[in-house]
Coordinates of C-alpha atoms in Angstrom, one line a residue:
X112 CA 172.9 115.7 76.9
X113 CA 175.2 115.7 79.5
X114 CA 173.4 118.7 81.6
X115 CA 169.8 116.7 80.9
X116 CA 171.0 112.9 81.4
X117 CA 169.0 111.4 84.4
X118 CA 172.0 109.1 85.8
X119 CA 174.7 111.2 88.1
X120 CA 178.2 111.6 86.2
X121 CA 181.2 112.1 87.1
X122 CA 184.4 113.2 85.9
X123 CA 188.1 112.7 87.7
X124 CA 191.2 114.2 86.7
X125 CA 194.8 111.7 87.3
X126 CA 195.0 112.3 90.5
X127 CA 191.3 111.4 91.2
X128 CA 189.9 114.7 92.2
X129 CA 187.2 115.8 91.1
X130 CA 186.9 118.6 88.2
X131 CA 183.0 118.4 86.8
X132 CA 179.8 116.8 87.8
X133 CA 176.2 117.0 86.2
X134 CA 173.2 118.5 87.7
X135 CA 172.2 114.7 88.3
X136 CA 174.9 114.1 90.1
X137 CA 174.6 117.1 92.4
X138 CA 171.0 116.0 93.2
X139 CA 171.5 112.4 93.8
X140 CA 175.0 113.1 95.8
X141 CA 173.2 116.0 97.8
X142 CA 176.4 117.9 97.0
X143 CA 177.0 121.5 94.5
X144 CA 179.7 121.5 91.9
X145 CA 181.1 124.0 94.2
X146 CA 181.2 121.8 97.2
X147 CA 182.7 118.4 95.4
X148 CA 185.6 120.5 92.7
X149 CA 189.0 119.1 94.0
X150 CA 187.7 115.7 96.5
X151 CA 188.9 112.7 95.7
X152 CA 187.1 109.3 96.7
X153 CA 189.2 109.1 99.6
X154 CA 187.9 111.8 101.3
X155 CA 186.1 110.7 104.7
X156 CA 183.4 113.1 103.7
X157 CA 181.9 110.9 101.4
X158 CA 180.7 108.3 104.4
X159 CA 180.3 105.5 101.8
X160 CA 178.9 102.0 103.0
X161 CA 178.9 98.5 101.5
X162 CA 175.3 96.6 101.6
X163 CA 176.2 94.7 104.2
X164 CA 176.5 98.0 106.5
X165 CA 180.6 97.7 106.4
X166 CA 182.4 100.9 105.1
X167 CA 183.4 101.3 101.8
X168 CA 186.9 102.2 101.7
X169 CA 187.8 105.1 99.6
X170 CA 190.7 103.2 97.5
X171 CA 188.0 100.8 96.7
X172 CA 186.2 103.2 94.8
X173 CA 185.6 101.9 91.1
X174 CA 187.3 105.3 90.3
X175 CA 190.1 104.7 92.1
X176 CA 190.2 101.2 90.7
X177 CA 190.0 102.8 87.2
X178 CA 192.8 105.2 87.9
X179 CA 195.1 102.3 89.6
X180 CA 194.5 99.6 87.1
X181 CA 193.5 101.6 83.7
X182 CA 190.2 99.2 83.4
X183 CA 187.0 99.5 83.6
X184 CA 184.9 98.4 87.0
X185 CA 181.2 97.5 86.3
X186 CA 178.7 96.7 89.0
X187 CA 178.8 98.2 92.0
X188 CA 176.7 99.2 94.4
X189 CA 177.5 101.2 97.2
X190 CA 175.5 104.1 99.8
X191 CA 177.0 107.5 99.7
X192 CA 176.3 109.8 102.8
X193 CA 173.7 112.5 101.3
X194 CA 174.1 115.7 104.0
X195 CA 170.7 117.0 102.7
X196 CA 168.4 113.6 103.5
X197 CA 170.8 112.7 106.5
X198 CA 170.6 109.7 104.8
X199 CA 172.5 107.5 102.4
X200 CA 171.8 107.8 98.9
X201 CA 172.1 103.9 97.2
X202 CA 173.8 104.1 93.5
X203 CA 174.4 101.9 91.0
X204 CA 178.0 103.0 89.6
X205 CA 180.7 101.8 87.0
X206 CA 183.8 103.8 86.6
X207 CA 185.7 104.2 83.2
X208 CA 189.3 105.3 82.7
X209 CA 189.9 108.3 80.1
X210 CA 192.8 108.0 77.9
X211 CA 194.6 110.0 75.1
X212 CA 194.9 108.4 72.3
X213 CA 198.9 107.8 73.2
X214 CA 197.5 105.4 76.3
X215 CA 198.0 108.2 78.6
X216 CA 195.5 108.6 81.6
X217 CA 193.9 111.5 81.7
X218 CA 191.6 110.6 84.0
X219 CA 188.1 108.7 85.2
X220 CA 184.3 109.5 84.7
X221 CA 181.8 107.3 87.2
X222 CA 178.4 106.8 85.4
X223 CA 175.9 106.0 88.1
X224 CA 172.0 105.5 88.6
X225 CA 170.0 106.2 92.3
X226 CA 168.6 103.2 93.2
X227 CA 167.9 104.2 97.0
X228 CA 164.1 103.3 96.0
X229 CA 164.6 100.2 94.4
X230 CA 166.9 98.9 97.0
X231 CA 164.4 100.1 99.8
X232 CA 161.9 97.8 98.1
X233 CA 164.2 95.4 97.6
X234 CA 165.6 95.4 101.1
X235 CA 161.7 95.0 101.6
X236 CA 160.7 92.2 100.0
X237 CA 163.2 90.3 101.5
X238 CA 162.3 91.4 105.2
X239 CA 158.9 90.1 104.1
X240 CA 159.9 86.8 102.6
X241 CA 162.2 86.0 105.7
X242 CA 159.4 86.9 107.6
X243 CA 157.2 84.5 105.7
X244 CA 160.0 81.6 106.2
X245 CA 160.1 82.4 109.8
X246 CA 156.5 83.1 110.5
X247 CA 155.0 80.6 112.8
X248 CA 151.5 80.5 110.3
X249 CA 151.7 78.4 106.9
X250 CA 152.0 80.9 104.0
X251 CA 151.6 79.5 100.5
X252 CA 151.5 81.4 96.8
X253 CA 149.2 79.5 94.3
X254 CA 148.2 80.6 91.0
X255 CA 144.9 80.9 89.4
X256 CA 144.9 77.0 88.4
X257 CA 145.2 76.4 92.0
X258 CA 148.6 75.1 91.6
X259 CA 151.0 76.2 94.4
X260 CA 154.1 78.3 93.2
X261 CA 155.6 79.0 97.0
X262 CA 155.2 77.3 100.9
X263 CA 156.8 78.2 103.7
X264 CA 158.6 76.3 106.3
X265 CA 155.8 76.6 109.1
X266 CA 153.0 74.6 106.8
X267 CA 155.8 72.2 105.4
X268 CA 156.1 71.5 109.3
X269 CA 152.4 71.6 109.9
X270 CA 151.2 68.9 106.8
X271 CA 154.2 66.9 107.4
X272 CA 155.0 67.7 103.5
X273 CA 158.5 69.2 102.6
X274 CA 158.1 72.1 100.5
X275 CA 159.5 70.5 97.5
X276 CA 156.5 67.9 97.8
X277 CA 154.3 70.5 98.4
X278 CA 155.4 72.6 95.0
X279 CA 154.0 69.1 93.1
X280 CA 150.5 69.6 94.5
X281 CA 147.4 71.4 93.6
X282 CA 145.0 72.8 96.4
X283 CA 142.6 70.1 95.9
X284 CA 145.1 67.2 97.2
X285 CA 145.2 69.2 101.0
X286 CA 141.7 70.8 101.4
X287 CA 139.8 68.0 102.8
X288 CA 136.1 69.8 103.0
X289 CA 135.9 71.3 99.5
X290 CA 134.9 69.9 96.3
X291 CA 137.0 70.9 93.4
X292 CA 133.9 72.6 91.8
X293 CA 133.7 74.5 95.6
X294 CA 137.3 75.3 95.3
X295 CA 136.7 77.0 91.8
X296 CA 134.0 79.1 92.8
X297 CA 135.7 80.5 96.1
X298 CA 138.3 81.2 93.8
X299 CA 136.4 83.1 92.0
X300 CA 134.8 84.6 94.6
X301 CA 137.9 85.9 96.1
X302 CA 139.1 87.0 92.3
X303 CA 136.0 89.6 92.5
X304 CA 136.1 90.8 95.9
X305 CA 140.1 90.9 96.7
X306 CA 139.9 89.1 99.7
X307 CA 138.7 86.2 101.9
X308 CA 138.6 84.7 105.1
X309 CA 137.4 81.3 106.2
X310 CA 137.9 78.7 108.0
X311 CA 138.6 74.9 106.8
X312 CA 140.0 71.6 107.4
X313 CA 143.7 70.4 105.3
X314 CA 144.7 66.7 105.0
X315 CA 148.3 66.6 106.1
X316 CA 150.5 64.0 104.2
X317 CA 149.9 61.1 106.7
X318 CA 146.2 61.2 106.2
X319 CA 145.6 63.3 109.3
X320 CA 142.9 66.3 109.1
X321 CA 143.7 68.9 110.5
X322 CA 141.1 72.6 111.4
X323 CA 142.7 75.8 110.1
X324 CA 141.8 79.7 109.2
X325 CA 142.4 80.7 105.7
X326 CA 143.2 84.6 104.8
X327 CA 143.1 84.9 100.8
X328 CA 144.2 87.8 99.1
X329 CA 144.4 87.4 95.4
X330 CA 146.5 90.2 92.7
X331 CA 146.5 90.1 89.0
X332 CA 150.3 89.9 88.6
X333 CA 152.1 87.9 86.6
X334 CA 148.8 86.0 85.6
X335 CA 147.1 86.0 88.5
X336 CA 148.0 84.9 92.1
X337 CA 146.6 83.8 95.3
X338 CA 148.2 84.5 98.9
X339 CA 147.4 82.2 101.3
X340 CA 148.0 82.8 105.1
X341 CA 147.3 79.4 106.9
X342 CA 146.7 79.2 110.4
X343 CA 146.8 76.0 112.3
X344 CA 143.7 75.8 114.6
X345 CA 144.6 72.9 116.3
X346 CA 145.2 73.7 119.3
X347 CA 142.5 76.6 119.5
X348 CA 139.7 73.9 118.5
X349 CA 141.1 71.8 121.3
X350 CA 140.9 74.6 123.6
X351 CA 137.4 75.7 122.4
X352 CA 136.4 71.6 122.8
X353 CA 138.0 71.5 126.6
X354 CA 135.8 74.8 127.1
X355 CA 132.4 73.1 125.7
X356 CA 133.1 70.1 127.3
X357 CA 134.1 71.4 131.0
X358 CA 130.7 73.9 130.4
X359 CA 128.5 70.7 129.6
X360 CA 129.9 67.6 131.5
X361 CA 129.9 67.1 135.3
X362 CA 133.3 66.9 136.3
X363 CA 133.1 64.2 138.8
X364 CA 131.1 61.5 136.4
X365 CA 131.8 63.0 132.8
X366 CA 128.4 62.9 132.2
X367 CA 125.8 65.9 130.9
X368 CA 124.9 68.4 133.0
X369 CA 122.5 70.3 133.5
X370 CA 123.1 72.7 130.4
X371 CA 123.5 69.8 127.9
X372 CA 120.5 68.2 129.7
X373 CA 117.8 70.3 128.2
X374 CA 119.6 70.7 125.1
X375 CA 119.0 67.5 124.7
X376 CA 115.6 67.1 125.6
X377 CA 114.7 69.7 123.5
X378 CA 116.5 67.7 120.4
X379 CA 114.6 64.9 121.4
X380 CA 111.0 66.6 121.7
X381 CA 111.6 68.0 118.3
X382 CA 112.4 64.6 117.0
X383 CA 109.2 63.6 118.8
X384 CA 107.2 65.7 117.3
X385 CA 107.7 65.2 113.5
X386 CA 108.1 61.5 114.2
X387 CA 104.8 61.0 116.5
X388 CA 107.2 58.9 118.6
X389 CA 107.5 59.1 122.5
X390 CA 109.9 60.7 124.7
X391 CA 110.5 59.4 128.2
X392 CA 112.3 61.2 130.5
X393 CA 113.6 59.4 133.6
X394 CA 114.1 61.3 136.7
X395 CA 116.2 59.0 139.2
X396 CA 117.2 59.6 142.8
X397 CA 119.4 57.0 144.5
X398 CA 118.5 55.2 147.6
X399 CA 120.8 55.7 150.7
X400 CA 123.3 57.7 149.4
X401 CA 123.6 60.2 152.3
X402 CA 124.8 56.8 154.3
X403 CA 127.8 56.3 152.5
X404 CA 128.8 59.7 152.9
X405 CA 128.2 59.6 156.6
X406 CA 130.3 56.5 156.9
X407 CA 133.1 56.3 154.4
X408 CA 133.3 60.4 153.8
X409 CA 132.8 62.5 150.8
X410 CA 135.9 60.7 148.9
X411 CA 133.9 57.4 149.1
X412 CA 130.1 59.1 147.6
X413 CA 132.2 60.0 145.0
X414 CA 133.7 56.7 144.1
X415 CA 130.1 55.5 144.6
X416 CA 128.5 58.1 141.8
X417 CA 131.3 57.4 139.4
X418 CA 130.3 53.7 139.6
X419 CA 126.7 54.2 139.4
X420 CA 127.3 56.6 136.2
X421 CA 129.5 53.7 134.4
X422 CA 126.8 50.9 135.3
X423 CA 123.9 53.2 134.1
X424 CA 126.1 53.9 131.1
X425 CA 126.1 50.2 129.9
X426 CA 122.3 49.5 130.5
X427 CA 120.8 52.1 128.4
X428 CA 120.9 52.7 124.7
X429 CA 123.9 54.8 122.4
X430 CA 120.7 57.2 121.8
X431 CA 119.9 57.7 125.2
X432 CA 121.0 60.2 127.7
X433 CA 122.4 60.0 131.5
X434 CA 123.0 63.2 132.9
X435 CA 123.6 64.7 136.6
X436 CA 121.3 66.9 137.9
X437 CA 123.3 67.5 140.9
X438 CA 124.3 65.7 144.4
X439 CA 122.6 62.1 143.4
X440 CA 120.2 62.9 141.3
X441 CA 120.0 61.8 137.6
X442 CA 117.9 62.0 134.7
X443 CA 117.8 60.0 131.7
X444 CA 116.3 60.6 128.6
X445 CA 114.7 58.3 126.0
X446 CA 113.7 59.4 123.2
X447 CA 112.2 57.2 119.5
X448 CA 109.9 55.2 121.5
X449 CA 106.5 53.3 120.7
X450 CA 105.2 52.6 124.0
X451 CA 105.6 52.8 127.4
X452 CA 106.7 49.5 128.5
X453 CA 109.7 50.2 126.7
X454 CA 110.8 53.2 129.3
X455 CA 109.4 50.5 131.7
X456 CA 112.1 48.2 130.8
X457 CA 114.9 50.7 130.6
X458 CA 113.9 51.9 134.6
X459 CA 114.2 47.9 135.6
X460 CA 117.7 47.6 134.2
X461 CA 119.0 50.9 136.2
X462 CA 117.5 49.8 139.1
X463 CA 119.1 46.0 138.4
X464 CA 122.5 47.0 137.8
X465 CA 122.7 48.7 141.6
X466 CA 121.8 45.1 142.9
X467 CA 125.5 44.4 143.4
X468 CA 128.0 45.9 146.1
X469 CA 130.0 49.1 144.6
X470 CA 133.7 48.5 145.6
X471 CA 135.0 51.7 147.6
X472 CA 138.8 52.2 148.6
X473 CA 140.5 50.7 151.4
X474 CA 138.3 47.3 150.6
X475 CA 135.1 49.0 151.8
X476 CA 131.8 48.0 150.0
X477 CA 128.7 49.7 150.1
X478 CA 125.2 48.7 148.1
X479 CA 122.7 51.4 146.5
X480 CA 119.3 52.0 145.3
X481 CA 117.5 54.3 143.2
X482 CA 113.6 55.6 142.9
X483 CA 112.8 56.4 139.4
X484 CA 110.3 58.7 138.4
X485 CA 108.8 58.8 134.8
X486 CA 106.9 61.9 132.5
X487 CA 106.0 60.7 128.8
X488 CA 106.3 63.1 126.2
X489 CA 103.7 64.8 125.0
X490 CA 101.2 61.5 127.1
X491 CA 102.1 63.9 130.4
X492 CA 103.2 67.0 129.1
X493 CA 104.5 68.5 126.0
X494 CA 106.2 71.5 127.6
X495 CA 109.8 70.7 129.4
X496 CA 109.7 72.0 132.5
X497 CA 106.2 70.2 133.0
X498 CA 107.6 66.7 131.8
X499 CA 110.8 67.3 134.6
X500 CA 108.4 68.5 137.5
X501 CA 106.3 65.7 136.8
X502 CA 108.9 62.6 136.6
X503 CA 110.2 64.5 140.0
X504 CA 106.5 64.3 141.5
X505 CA 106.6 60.4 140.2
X506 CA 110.4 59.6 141.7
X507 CA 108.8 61.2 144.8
X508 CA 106.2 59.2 145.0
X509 CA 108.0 55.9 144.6
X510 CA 110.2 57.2 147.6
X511 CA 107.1 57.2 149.5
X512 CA 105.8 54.0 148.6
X513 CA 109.3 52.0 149.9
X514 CA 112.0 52.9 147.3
X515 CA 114.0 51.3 144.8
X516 CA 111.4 50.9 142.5
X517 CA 110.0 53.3 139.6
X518 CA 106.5 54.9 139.0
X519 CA 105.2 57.0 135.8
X520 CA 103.1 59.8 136.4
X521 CA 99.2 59.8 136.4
X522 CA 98.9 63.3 134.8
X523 CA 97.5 63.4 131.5
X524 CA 98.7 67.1 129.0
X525 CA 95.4 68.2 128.6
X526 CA 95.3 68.3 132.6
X527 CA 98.0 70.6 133.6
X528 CA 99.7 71.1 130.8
X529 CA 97.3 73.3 128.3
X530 CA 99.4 74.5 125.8
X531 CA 97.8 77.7 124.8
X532 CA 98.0 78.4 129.1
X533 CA 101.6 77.4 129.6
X534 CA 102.8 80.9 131.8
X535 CA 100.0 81.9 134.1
X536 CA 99.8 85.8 134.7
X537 CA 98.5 86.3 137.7
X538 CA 98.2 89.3 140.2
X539 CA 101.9 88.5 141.8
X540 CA 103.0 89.6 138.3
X541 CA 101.1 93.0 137.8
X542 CA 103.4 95.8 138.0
X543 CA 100.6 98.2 139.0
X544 CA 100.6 100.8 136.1
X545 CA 97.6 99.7 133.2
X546 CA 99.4 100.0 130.0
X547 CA 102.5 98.2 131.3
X548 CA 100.7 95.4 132.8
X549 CA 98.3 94.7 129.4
X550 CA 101.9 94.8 127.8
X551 CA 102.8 92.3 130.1
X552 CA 99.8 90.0 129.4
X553 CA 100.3 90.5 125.3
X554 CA 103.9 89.1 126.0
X555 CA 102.5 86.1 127.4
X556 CA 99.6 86.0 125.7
X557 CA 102.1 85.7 122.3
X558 CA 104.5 82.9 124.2
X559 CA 101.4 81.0 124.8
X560 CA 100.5 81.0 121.1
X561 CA 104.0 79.7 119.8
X562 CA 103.8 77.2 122.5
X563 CA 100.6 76.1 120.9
X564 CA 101.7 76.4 117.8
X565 CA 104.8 74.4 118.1
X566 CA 102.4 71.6 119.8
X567 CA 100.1 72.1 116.8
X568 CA 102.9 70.9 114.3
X569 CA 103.2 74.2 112.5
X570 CA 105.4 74.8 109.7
X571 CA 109.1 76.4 110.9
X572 CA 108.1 79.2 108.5
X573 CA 105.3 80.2 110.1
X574 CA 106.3 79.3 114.1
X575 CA 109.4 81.8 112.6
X576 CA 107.1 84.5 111.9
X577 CA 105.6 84.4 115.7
X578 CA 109.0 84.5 117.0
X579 CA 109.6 87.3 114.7
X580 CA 106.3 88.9 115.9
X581 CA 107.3 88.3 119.6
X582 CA 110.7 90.3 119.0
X583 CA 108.8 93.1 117.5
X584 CA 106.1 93.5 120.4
X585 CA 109.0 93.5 123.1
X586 CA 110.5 96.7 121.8
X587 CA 107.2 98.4 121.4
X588 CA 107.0 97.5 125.0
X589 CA 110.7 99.0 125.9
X590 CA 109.7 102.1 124.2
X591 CA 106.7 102.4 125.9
X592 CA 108.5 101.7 129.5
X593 CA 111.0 104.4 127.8
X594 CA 108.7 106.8 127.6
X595 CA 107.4 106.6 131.4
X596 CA 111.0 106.7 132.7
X597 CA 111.3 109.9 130.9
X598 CA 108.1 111.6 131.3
X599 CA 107.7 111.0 135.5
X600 CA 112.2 111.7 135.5
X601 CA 112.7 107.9 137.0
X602 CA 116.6 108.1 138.6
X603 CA 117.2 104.6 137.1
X604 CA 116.3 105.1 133.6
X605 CA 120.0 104.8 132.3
X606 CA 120.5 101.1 134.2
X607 CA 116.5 100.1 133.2
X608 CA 117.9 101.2 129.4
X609 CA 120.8 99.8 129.3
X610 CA 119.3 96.4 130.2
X611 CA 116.6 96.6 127.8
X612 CA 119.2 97.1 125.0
X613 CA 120.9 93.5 127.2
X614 CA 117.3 91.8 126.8
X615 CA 116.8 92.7 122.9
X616 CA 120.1 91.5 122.1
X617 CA 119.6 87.9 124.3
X618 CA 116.2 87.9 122.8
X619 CA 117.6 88.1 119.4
X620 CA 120.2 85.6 120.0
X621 CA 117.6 83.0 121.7
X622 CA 115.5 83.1 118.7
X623 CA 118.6 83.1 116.1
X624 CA 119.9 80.1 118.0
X625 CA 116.4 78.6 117.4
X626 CA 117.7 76.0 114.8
X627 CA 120.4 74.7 117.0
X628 CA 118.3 74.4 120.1
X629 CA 115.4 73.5 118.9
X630 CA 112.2 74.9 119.4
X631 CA 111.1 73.5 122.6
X632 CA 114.5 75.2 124.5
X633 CA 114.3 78.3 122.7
X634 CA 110.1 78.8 124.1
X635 CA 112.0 77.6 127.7
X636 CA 114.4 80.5 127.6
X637 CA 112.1 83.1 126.2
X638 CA 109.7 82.1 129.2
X639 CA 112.4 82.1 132.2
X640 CA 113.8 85.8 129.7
X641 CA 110.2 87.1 130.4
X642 CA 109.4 86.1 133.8
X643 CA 112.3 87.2 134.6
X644 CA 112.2 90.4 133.5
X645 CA 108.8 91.5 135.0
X646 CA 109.7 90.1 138.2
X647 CA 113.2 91.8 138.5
X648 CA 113.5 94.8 136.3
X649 CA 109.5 96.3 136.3
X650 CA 108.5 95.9 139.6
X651 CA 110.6 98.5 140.6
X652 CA 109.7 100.8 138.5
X653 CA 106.1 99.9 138.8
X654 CA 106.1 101.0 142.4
X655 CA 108.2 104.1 141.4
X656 CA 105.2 105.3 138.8
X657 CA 102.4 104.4 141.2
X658 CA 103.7 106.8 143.8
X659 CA 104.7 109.4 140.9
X660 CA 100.3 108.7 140.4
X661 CA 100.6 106.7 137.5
X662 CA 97.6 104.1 137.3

């Protein structure tokens, strides 16, 4: 028993040195019998250390207690140099005095488990829960109820909750977005696969919402429990928000730009067409501006626009939209309406508002005017690059007839604007090689056809499929370009490549985007894509295969 026991033993004479040890103890101690007969636990060899790091000093020894005092020391734990690991070897020890049955000491035997592994995890788990407390990301432990068990300091901070109040509470009372049944089944869900990570928004004890990323893990333990790492996206939303907003507003008059511009005319022309409602679009142009730059400088235009943007601001509609084109040029755009006297009427009131002086610094005053030009949706056009060129054609011609006054245009869709002939091919675009240009022409041919179907009112199922057809035909065309560049050796087959794998991917992304955009921007971008691409990328390497003799 004593050669077989797994716990380390052993056995001091009086004078505390040592006279027998077990094969445990020689393993766990890294020591022979041979090497530990006759040391005592004073000897410096032994290298022992207290938990907290500080040495253990031999005549604190539990034998050595024993020996002194003739009782028994339980419970302690101490780290014993082990010259085969270079390491110290954590034990568990008590220490009992031997005595004759005349009360004389004989000696002391130490009884003593390794617990180098247990202490390692222990040590462990603590570094991990201080980390926890200290980590600037909310950590709570919930179990499968929802209820939470544990939260740290960070999300006590963060939901304004101490993390007494926060024990009380069931995940239902902070997530804000979730149902309860929702809750359940993401529960669930994360019971199955092990793991989750999402995003949501927590209530924090004042009432205040507040975005943040979840990471879920769940284990089985003690009946099942969830670990939830919470990270406060506050800031980062605010960040991604200043982003959006600096890429979508003009800087000088915080209104839409460009960008956001046909965004949301396209919004509105898909409104328009489920409704049967109209869409007018405004193009304005103000009346001498290039004066008061002249005069009073740059500093004082500026002053000027940001006045004419907050009087245009509270003349039109919550539903409309004033955005700058660039230099002093504006377009607004009106959609849900029934006629057009009503566009009519919104054009008079931009054009009264300017009636009165704008104040500039220094006490300066100076007085503006605008020519407004106005496309109807789909009366003009149905396509958005039509309906802008023809309100410009309209503001233009109000310029020309004395300014400060608006005009609609006089073109009717079926005129200019034949759906099923939106992009032109003509002989500026032919690359000069056969089966690359009738390529070409299929391309448009197939953007022509969702145009018209998107005019026709077809279902989103079906214009889906054409979109979906359109993808498929471009890289039957890349592979056929492909197979040119390799055949006739062109030199710039790994750039051309490499940029069809760019135009797939934006392609894809256009069309996946199709939802958010709406249909009309999506056909815009696919046209300007295409265009683009046979008048920068193939024309090169057209000519290259007409002088390799390609026809």
């Amino acid at each position: 028993m004593f050669d077989t026991l797994p716990a380390g033993i052993v056995v001091q004479d009086p004078d505390g040195k040592i006279i027998v040890v077990n094969p445990a103890a020689e393993r766990i101690l890294g020591l022979s019998l041979d090497q530990m007969l006759g040391l005592t636990s004073i000897d410096p060899r032994w290298r022992a250390m207290r938990e907290d790091g500080s040495d253990f000093a031999g005549n604190d020894h539990p034998a050595m207690q024993a020996l002194r005092t003739g009782l028994a020391v339980h419970d302690i734990v101490m780290g014993i140099f082990n010259p085969q690991s270079g390491n110290h070897t954590w034990i568990h020890t008590e220490a009992t005095p031997i005595q004759a049955a005349t009360g004389e000491l004989l000696g002391v035997y130490s009884f003593f488990q390794d617990i180098t592994e247990r202490r390692r995890l222990e040590v462990r788990a603590q570094e991990y829960r201080i980390a926890l407390q200290t980590s600037s990301d909310g950590f709570w432990v919930t179990d499968i109820q929802g209820r939470l068990l544990e939260a740290n300091q960070a999300y006590s901070l963060a939901s304004g909750y101490s993390q007494s109040e926060l024990l009380d509470l069931h995940i239902n009372d902070l997530d804000v977005l979730d149902k309860s049944s929702d809750v359940a089944q993401r529960m669930q869900r994360i019971m199955l696969l092990g793991h989750e990570r999402f995003t949501s928004t927590h209530r924090a004890r004042d009432g205040r919402p507040w975005p943040v990323e979840m990471v879920v893990s769940y284990s089985p333990m003690e009946g099942g429990r969830f670990f939830c790492f919470v990270r406060d996206l506050t800031e980062q939303q605010r960040s991604a928000e200043l982003i959006w907003h600096q890429a979508n507003f003009d800087r000088l008059t915080e209104l839409p730009n460009r960008a956001l511009f046909f965004d949301r005319l396209s919004r509105e022309l898909s409104l328009a067409r489920r409704s049967g409602k109209l869409v007018a679009l405004l193009y304005a142009d103000l009346d001498a501006f290039k004066p008061v730059n002249d005069q009073f400088g740059h500093a004082a235009g500026d002053l000027a626009l940001q006045a004419v943007a907050a009087r245009w601001q509270s003349c039109v509609r919550d539903t409309d939209t004033i955005a700058r084109l660039g230099g002093d040029e504006f377009a607004i755009i009106a959609g849900n309406l029934d006629s057009a006297q009503e566009a009519a009427a919104i054009a008079e009131k931009l054009i009264q508002v300017l009636q009165t002086d704008i104040a500039l610094s220094g006490g300066k005053h100076c007085r503006l005017g605008t020519s407004i030009g106005i496309s109807l949706y789909p009366t003009n056009a149905v396509e958005m690059d039509f309906l802008l060129s023809l309100a410009d054609d309209a503001m233009f011609a109000c310029k020309a007839r004395g300014k400060n006054a608006y005009g609609f245009s006089s073109v009717l869709a079926d005129q200019t604007s034949d759906p099923g002939h939106w992009i032109h091919f003509q002989d500026a675009h032919l690359v000069g090689v056969a089966e690359i240009d009738a390529q070409h022409r299929q391309l448009v041919r197939l953007v022509n056809e969702i145009n018209l179907d998107i005019s026709a009112h077809a279902s989103d199922t079906y214009i889906g499929k054409r979109f979906d057809e359109l993808i498929d035909f471009t890289r039957h065309h890349f592979q056929t370009e492909h197979r040119y560049m390799e055949t006739y050796h062109y030199p710039d087959i790994t750039m051309h490549d490499h940029e069809h794998s760019k135009l797939s991917n934006d392609l894809q992304l256009i069309v996946d985007r199709k939802g958010r955009d709406g249909d009309f921007l999506v056909l815009q971008k696919v046209k300007d894509w295409l265009m683009g691409h046979i008048q920068n990328s193939d024309k090169a390497l057209g000519l290259y295969l007409q002088q390799m003799g390609v026809r």
